[in-house]
Amino acid sequence: MRQGLLFGVGAYGMWGLFPAFFPLLKPASAVEVLAHRVIWSFVLMVVVVAAVRRLGDLRAIDRRTWLLLTAAAALISVNWVIYVYAVNNGHVVDAALGYFINPLVSIALGLLVFRERLNRWQVCALVVAVVAVVVLTVNVGSPPVIGLGLALSFGLYGAVKKTVPTDPRVSVGVEAGLAAPFAIAYVIVVQLDGQGTFTGHGGGHVVLMVLAGVLTAMPLLLFAAAAQRLALVTLGLLFYMTPAMQMSWGVLVGHEPMPPARWLGFALIWTALALFTVDAVRRARADRAPSGSLPR
């Protein structure tokens, strides 16, 4: 339990500090940063998978699983490029909104894709979340595209990963490997065209770009270790660390605007998350309760 909490706090804490890191990679564009995240995380994951002697697992992956991992690689790439664009262009609060919405998107996908039945608490949470999105849309004058894009891409990524019967370390490595040829081709093209930033801004920039890949893979590895040791309810509660840290950075450090209507939208999202969390805790206690003593 203690190890699991340390791994979980490490993973979500690293994700929460991303708004402080990615602006350091300027003037690299969001797509160039994405390419280097893919390349260097792939290099690291090859080392990790080899170290845990899981390379042989690749031979056991069937055609359906390869297709699922390809979809997962595409979805997480979309999520990464939206996030890097957001934090490098003064939309950290919008990115935080996306990750606050994400658990609720997962509930909706469970209903629509996996035909899961929702209880009253979950229905209430979804209704409040929809109202929150409407409030934020009216406030801005358009839907919160960045927040919804992050929530939907990561929610769909989680739905795909739910059906992948592969070791998490291997699947993360495969996802990076599937995207790596495209990332390498892009980096070569922009470098030859003179638009790339990898080699023209000093050794410090090179180190930071390589570190972007390491920092991409490390939280995923810590998260996988935490997931093996913690109950899903505990893991879900820890998840809120990341958007809370990101929002704090956007408001306190980035001085992003937070008009009253925006606060109202976030308050509604937090209300929906509170309903979702209370329901998850109640169900977890019911699962642990001895027969005949289930809470009403």
Coordinates of C-alpha atoms in Angstrom, one line a residue:
M1 CA 0.0 0.0 0.0
R2 CA 2.8 2.4 1.0
Q3 CA 4.8 1.6 -2.2
G4 CA 1.6 2.0 -4.3
L5 CA 0.9 5.4 -2.8
L6 CA 4.5 6.5 -3.5
F7 CA 4.3 5.3 -7.1
G8 CA 0.9 6.9 -7.6
V9 CA 1.9 10.3 -6.1
G10 CA 5.1 10.1 -8.2
A11 CA 3.1 9.5 -11.5
Y12 CA 0.4 12.1 -10.9
G13 CA 2.9 14.6 -9.4
M14 CA 5.1 14.4 -12.5
W15 CA 2.0 14.9 -14.8
G16 CA 1.0 17.8 -12.6
L17 CA 4.3 19.6 -13.1
F18 CA 4.2 19.3 -16.9
P19 CA 3.0 22.9 -17.4
A20 CA 6.3 24.0 -15.8
F21 CA 8.4 21.8 -18.2
F22 CA 7.0 22.1 -21.7
P23 CA 7.4 25.9 -22.1
L24 CA 11.1 25.3 -21.6
L25 CA 11.1 23.5 -25.0
K26 CA 10.2 26.7 -27.0
P27 CA 10.6 27.6 -29.8
A28 CA 9.8 24.0 -30.7
S29 CA 6.3 23.6 -32.0
A30 CA 3.7 21.2 -30.4
V31 CA 4.1 18.7 -33.2
E32 CA 7.9 18.7 -33.0
V33 CA 7.7 18.2 -29.2
L34 CA 5.3 15.4 -29.8
A35 CA 7.7 13.8 -32.3
H36 CA 10.6 13.9 -29.8
R37 CA 8.4 12.6 -27.0
V38 CA 7.5 9.6 -29.1
I39 CA 11.1 8.9 -30.2
W40 CA 12.9 9.2 -26.9
S41 CA 10.1 7.4 -24.9
F42 CA 10.4 4.6 -27.4
V43 CA 14.1 4.4 -26.8
L44 CA 13.6 4.2 -23.1
M45 CA 10.8 1.7 -23.3
V46 CA 12.9 -0.6 -25.4
V47 CA 15.5 -0.6 -22.6
V48 CA 12.8 -1.2 -20.0
V49 CA 11.1 -4.0 -21.8
A50 CA 14.4 -5.7 -22.5
A51 CA 15.4 -5.3 -18.8
V52 CA 12.2 -7.0 -17.5
R53 CA 12.7 -9.7 -20.2
R54 CA 9.4 -9.1 -22.0
L55 CA 10.6 -8.8 -25.6
G56 CA 9.2 -12.3 -26.2
D57 CA 5.7 -11.0 -25.5
L58 CA 5.8 -9.3 -28.9
R59 CA 5.5 -12.7 -30.6
A60 CA 2.2 -13.4 -28.7
I61 CA 0.4 -10.3 -29.9
D62 CA -2.3 -11.2 -32.4
R63 CA -3.7 -9.1 -35.3
R64 CA -6.6 -7.7 -33.2
T65 CA -4.3 -6.6 -30.4
W66 CA -2.0 -4.9 -33.0
L67 CA -5.0 -3.0 -34.3
L68 CA -6.0 -1.9 -30.8
L69 CA -2.5 -0.8 -30.0
T70 CA -2.4 1.2 -33.3
A71 CA -5.6 3.0 -32.3
A72 CA -4.2 3.6 -28.8
A73 CA -1.0 5.1 -30.3
A74 CA -3.0 7.4 -32.5
L75 CA -5.2 8.5 -29.6
I76 CA -2.4 9.2 -27.1
S77 CA -0.5 11.1 -29.8
V78 CA -3.5 13.4 -30.3
N79 CA -3.8 13.8 -26.6
W80 CA -0.1 14.8 -26.3
V81 CA -0.1 17.3 -29.1
I82 CA -3.2 19.0 -27.8
Y83 CA -1.7 19.2 -24.3
V84 CA 1.6 20.6 -25.4
Y85 CA -0.2 23.2 -27.5
A86 CA -2.3 24.1 -24.6
V87 CA 0.5 24.6 -22.0
N88 CA 2.7 26.5 -24.5
N89 CA 0.0 28.9 -25.5
G90 CA -1.5 30.0 -22.2
H91 CA -4.3 27.4 -21.9
V92 CA -3.2 25.5 -18.9
V93 CA -6.5 26.0 -17.1
D94 CA -8.3 24.6 -20.2
A95 CA -6.0 21.5 -20.1
A96 CA -6.8 21.1 -16.4
L97 CA -10.5 21.2 -17.2
G98 CA -10.0 18.3 -19.7
Y99 CA -8.5 16.1 -17.0
F100 CA -11.2 17.0 -14.5
I101 CA -13.8 16.0 -17.1
N102 CA -11.9 12.8 -18.0
P103 CA -13.4 10.4 -15.3
L104 CA -16.9 11.5 -16.3
V105 CA -16.1 10.8 -20.0
S106 CA -15.0 7.3 -18.9
I107 CA -18.4 6.8 -17.3
A108 CA -20.1 7.9 -20.5
L109 CA -18.0 5.6 -22.6
G110 CA -18.7 2.7 -20.3
L111 CA -22.4 3.3 -20.9
L112 CA -22.2 3.8 -24.7
V113 CA -19.4 1.4 -25.6
F114 CA -19.4 -1.3 -23.0
R115 CA -23.1 -1.2 -22.2
E116 CA -22.5 -0.7 -18.5
R117 CA -25.5 0.3 -16.4
L118 CA -25.3 3.6 -14.5
N119 CA -26.7 4.1 -11.0
R120 CA -28.4 7.2 -9.8
W121 CA -25.1 8.8 -8.5
Q122 CA -23.4 8.3 -11.9
V123 CA -26.4 9.7 -13.8
C124 CA -26.4 12.8 -11.6
A125 CA -22.7 13.3 -12.1
L126 CA -23.0 13.1 -15.9
V127 CA -26.0 15.6 -15.8
V128 CA -24.1 18.1 -13.7
A129 CA -21.0 17.7 -16.0
V130 CA -23.1 18.4 -19.1
V131 CA -24.5 21.6 -17.4
A132 CA -20.9 22.6 -16.6
V133 CA -19.9 22.3 -20.2
V134 CA -22.9 24.3 -21.3
V135 CA -22.0 27.1 -18.7
L136 CA -18.4 27.1 -20.0
T137 CA -19.5 27.2 -23.6
V138 CA -21.8 30.2 -22.9
N139 CA -19.0 31.9 -21.0
V140 CA -16.4 31.6 -23.8
G141 CA -18.8 31.8 -26.7
S142 CA -17.7 28.4 -28.0
P143 CA -17.3 24.9 -26.7
P144 CA -14.2 24.3 -24.5
V145 CA -12.4 22.6 -27.4
I146 CA -9.1 22.0 -25.7
G147 CA -10.7 20.5 -22.5
L148 CA -13.1 18.3 -24.4
G149 CA -10.4 17.3 -26.9
L150 CA -8.1 16.1 -24.0
A151 CA -10.9 14.4 -22.1
L152 CA -12.2 12.6 -25.2
S153 CA -8.8 11.5 -26.5
F154 CA -7.7 10.2 -23.2
G155 CA -11.0 8.7 -22.3
L156 CA -11.1 6.8 -25.7
Y157 CA -7.4 5.8 -25.1
G158 CA -8.4 4.3 -21.7
A159 CA -11.4 2.5 -23.3
V160 CA -9.0 0.9 -25.9
K161 CA -6.5 0.0 -23.3
K162 CA -9.2 -1.7 -21.3
T163 CA -9.5 -4.3 -24.0
V164 CA -5.7 -4.8 -24.6
P165 CA -4.5 -8.1 -23.0
T166 CA -0.8 -7.1 -23.0
D167 CA 1.6 -6.2 -20.2
P168 CA 1.4 -2.4 -19.7
R169 CA 5.1 -1.9 -20.2
V170 CA 5.0 -3.8 -23.5
S171 CA 1.9 -2.0 -24.7
V172 CA 3.4 1.4 -23.9
G173 CA 6.5 0.4 -25.8
V174 CA 4.6 -0.9 -28.7
E175 CA 2.5 2.3 -28.9
A176 CA 5.6 4.4 -29.0
G177 CA 7.2 2.0 -31.5
L178 CA 4.2 2.3 -33.9
A179 CA 4.4 6.1 -33.8
A180 CA 8.2 6.3 -33.9
P181 CA 8.7 5.9 -37.7
F182 CA 6.3 8.8 -38.3
A183 CA 8.0 10.9 -35.6
I184 CA 11.5 10.2 -37.0
A185 CA 10.4 11.1 -40.5
Y186 CA 8.9 14.3 -39.3
V187 CA 12.0 15.3 -37.4
I188 CA 14.2 14.6 -40.4
V189 CA 12.0 16.6 -42.7
V190 CA 11.8 19.7 -40.5
Q191 CA 15.5 19.6 -39.7
L192 CA 16.4 19.4 -43.4
D193 CA 13.9 22.2 -44.1
G194 CA 15.5 24.4 -41.5
Q195 CA 12.4 24.5 -39.4
G196 CA 13.5 22.1 -36.7
T197 CA 14.9 23.3 -33.4
F198 CA 16.6 20.2 -32.1
T199 CA 20.2 21.1 -33.2
G200 CA 20.1 24.8 -33.5
H201 CA 19.5 26.0 -29.9
G202 CA 22.5 24.6 -28.0
G203 CA 23.2 21.5 -26.0
G204 CA 20.7 22.5 -23.2
H205 CA 17.8 22.4 -25.7
V206 CA 18.9 18.9 -27.0
V207 CA 19.0 17.6 -23.4
L208 CA 15.5 19.0 -22.7
M209 CA 14.0 17.5 -25.9
V210 CA 15.4 14.1 -25.0
L211 CA 14.2 14.5 -21.4
A212 CA 10.7 15.1 -22.8
G213 CA 10.6 11.5 -23.9
V214 CA 11.9 10.3 -20.6
L215 CA 9.3 12.3 -18.7
T216 CA 6.7 10.9 -21.0
A217 CA 7.5 7.3 -20.2
M218 CA 8.4 7.6 -16.5
P219 CA 4.9 8.6 -15.2
L220 CA 3.4 5.8 -17.3
L221 CA 5.7 3.2 -15.6
L222 CA 5.0 4.6 -12.2
F223 CA 1.3 4.5 -12.9
A224 CA 1.5 0.9 -14.0
A225 CA 3.3 0.0 -10.7
A226 CA 0.8 1.9 -8.7
A227 CA -2.2 0.2 -10.4
Q228 CA -0.8 -3.2 -9.4
R229 CA -0.7 -2.2 -5.7
L230 CA -3.7 0.1 -5.1
A231 CA -7.4 -0.2 -5.2
L232 CA -9.0 1.5 -8.2
V233 CA -10.9 3.9 -5.9
T234 CA -7.6 5.1 -4.3
L235 CA -6.0 5.4 -7.8
G236 CA -9.0 7.4 -9.0
L237 CA -8.8 9.8 -6.0
L238 CA -5.1 10.3 -6.6
F239 CA -5.9 11.2 -10.3
Y240 CA -7.3 14.6 -9.2
M241 CA -3.8 15.7 -8.1
T242 CA -2.8 16.3 -11.7
P243 CA -5.5 18.7 -12.9
A244 CA -5.5 20.4 -9.5
M245 CA -1.8 21.1 -9.8
Q246 CA -2.2 22.2 -13.4
M247 CA -5.0 24.5 -12.6
S248 CA -3.1 26.1 -9.7
W249 CA -0.1 26.7 -12.1
G250 CA -2.3 28.3 -14.7
V251 CA -4.0 30.6 -12.3
L252 CA -1.2 31.5 -9.9
V253 CA 1.8 31.4 -12.2
G254 CA 0.4 31.8 -15.7
H255 CA -2.2 34.4 -14.4
E256 CA -4.8 33.0 -16.8
P257 CA -8.2 34.7 -16.6
M258 CA -10.8 33.1 -14.3
P259 CA -14.1 35.2 -14.6
P260 CA -17.0 34.2 -12.3
A261 CA -18.7 32.1 -15.0
R262 CA -15.6 30.1 -15.5
W263 CA -15.4 29.5 -11.7
L264 CA -19.0 28.4 -11.8
G265 CA -18.3 25.9 -14.6
F266 CA -15.4 24.4 -12.6
A267 CA -17.5 24.3 -9.5
L268 CA -20.1 22.2 -11.3
I269 CA -17.4 19.9 -12.6
W270 CA -16.0 19.5 -9.1
T271 CA -19.6 18.8 -7.8
A272 CA -19.9 16.1 -10.5
L273 CA -16.6 14.6 -9.5
A274 CA -17.6 14.6 -5.8
L275 CA -20.8 12.6 -6.7
F276 CA -18.7 10.2 -8.8
T277 CA -16.1 9.8 -5.9
V278 CA -18.8 9.3 -3.2
D279 CA -20.4 6.6 -5.4
A280 CA -17.1 4.9 -6.0
V281 CA -16.2 4.8 -2.3
R282 CA -19.7 3.5 -1.4
R283 CA -19.4 0.7 -3.9
A284 CA -15.8 -0.2 -2.8
R285 CA -17.0 -0.5 0.8
A286 CA -20.0 -2.6 -0.3
D287 CA -17.6 -5.0 -2.2
R288 CA -15.5 -5.4 1.0
A289 CA -18.4 -5.7 3.4
P290 CA -19.3 -9.3 4.6
S291 CA -22.4 -10.9 3.3
G292 CA -25.6 -9.6 5.1
S293 CA -23.9 -6.4 6.2
L294 CA -24.0 -4.3 3.0
P295 CA -24.6 -0.6 3.5
R296 CA -28.0 0.6 2.4

